[in-house]
PDB file of C-alpha atoms in Angstrom:
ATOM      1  CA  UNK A 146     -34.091   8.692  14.662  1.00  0.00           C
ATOM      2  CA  UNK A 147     -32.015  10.565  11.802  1.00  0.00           C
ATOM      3  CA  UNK A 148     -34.533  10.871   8.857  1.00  0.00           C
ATOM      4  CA  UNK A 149     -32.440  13.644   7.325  1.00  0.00           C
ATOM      5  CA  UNK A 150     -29.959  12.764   4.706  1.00  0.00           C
ATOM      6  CA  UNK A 151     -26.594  14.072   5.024  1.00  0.00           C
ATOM      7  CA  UNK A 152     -25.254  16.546   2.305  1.00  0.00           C
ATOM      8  CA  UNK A 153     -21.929  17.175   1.982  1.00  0.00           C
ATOM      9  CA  UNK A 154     -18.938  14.801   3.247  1.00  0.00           C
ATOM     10  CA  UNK A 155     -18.718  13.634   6.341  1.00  0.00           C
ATOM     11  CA  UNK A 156     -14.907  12.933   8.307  1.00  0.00           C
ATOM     12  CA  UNK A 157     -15.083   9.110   7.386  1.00  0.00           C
ATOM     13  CA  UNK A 158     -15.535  10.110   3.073  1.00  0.00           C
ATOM     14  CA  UNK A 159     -13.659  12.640   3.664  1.00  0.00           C
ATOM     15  CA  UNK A 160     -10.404  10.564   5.008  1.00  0.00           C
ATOM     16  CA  UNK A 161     -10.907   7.908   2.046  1.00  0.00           C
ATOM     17  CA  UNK A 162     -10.895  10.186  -0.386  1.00  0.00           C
ATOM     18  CA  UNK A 163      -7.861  12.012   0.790  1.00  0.00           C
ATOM     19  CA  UNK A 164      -6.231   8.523   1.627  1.00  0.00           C
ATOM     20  CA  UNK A 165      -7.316   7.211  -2.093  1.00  0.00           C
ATOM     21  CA  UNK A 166      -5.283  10.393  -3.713  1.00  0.00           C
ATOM     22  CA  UNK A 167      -2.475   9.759  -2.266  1.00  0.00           C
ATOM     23  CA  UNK A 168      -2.150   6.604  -2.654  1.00  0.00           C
ATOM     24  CA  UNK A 169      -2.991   7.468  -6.573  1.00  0.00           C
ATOM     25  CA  UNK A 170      -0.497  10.275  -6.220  1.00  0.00           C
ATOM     26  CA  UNK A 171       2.500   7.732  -4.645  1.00  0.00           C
ATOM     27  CA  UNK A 172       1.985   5.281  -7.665  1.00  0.00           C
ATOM     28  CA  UNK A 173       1.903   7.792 -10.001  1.00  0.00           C
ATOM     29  CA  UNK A 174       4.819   8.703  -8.753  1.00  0.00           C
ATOM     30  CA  UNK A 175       6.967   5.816  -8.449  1.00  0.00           C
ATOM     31  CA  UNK A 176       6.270   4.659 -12.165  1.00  0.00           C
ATOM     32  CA  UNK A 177       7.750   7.666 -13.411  1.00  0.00           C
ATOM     33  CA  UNK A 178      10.659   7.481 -11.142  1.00  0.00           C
ATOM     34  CA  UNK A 179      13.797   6.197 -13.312  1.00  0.00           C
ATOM     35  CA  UNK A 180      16.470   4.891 -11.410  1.00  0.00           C
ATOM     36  CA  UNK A 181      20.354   6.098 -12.570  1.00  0.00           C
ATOM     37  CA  UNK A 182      23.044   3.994 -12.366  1.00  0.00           C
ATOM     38  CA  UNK A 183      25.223   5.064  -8.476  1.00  0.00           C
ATOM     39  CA  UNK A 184      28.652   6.361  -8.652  1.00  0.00           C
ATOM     40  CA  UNK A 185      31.150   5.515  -5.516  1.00  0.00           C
ATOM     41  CA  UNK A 186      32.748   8.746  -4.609  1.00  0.00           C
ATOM     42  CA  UNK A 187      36.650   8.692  -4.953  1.00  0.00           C
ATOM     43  CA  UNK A 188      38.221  11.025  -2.573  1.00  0.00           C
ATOM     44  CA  UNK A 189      41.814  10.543  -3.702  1.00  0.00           C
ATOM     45  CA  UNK A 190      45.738  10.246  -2.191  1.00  0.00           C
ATOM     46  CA  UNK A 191      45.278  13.614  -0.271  1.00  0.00           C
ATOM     47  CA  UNK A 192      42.035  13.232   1.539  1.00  0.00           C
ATOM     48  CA  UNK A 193      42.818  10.023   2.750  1.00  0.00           C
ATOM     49  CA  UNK A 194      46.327  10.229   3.700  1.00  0.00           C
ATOM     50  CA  UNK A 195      46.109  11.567   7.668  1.00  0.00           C
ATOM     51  CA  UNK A 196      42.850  10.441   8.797  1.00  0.00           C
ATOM     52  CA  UNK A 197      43.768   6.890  10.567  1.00  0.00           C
ATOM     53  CA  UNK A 198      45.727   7.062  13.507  1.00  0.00           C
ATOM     54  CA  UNK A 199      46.200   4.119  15.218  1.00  0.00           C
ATOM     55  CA  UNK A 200      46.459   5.688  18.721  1.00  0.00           C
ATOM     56  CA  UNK A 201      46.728   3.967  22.197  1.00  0.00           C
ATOM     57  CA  UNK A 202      42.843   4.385  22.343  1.00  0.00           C
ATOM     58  CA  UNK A 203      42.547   3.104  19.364  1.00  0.00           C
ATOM     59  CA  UNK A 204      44.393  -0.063  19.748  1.00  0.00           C
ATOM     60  CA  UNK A 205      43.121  -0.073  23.178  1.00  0.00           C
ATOM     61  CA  UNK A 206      39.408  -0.136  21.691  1.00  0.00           C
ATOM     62  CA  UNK A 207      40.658  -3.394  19.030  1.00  0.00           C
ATOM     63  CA  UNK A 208      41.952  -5.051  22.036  1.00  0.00           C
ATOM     64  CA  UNK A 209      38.670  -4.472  24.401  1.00  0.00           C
ATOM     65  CA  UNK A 210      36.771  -5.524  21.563  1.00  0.00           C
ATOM     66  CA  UNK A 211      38.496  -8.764  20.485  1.00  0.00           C
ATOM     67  CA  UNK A 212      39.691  -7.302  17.166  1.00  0.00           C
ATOM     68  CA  UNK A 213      43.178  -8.432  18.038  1.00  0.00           C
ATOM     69  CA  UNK A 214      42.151 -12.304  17.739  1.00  0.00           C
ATOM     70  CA  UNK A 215      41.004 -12.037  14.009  1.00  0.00           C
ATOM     71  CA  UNK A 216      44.559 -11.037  12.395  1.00  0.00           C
ATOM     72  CA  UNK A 217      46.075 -13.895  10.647  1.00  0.00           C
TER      73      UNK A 217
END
């Protein structure tokens, strides 16, 4: 039924070429990634001072929760 020949690309070459480069372009890119080493962040005395409050909600949540039962 189809004696013609198809010129160009059709949607199927098409989506295995584009899938092929960027599968080239991922690899490529992960072996020139180089990892650094992670720093913690320190946010010092003053940062940390107010934030916990141990309100009624609060203790009301660790006793809801069963947090009470794990202190030693």
């Amino acid at each position: 039924m189809h004696d013609k020949q198809q010129t160009g690309i059709n949607r199927r070459n098409f989506l295995r070429a584009v899938s092929g480069a960027s599968t080239v372009a991922v690899a490529t890119a992960a072996a020139t990634f180089t990892p650094s080493e992670a720093h913690a962040y320190n946010p010092g005395e003053e940062e940390m001072g107010t934030r916990y409050q141990e309100t009624d909600h609060v203790k009301a949540f660790y006793r809801v929760n069963g947090y009470e039962t794990l202190e030693k």
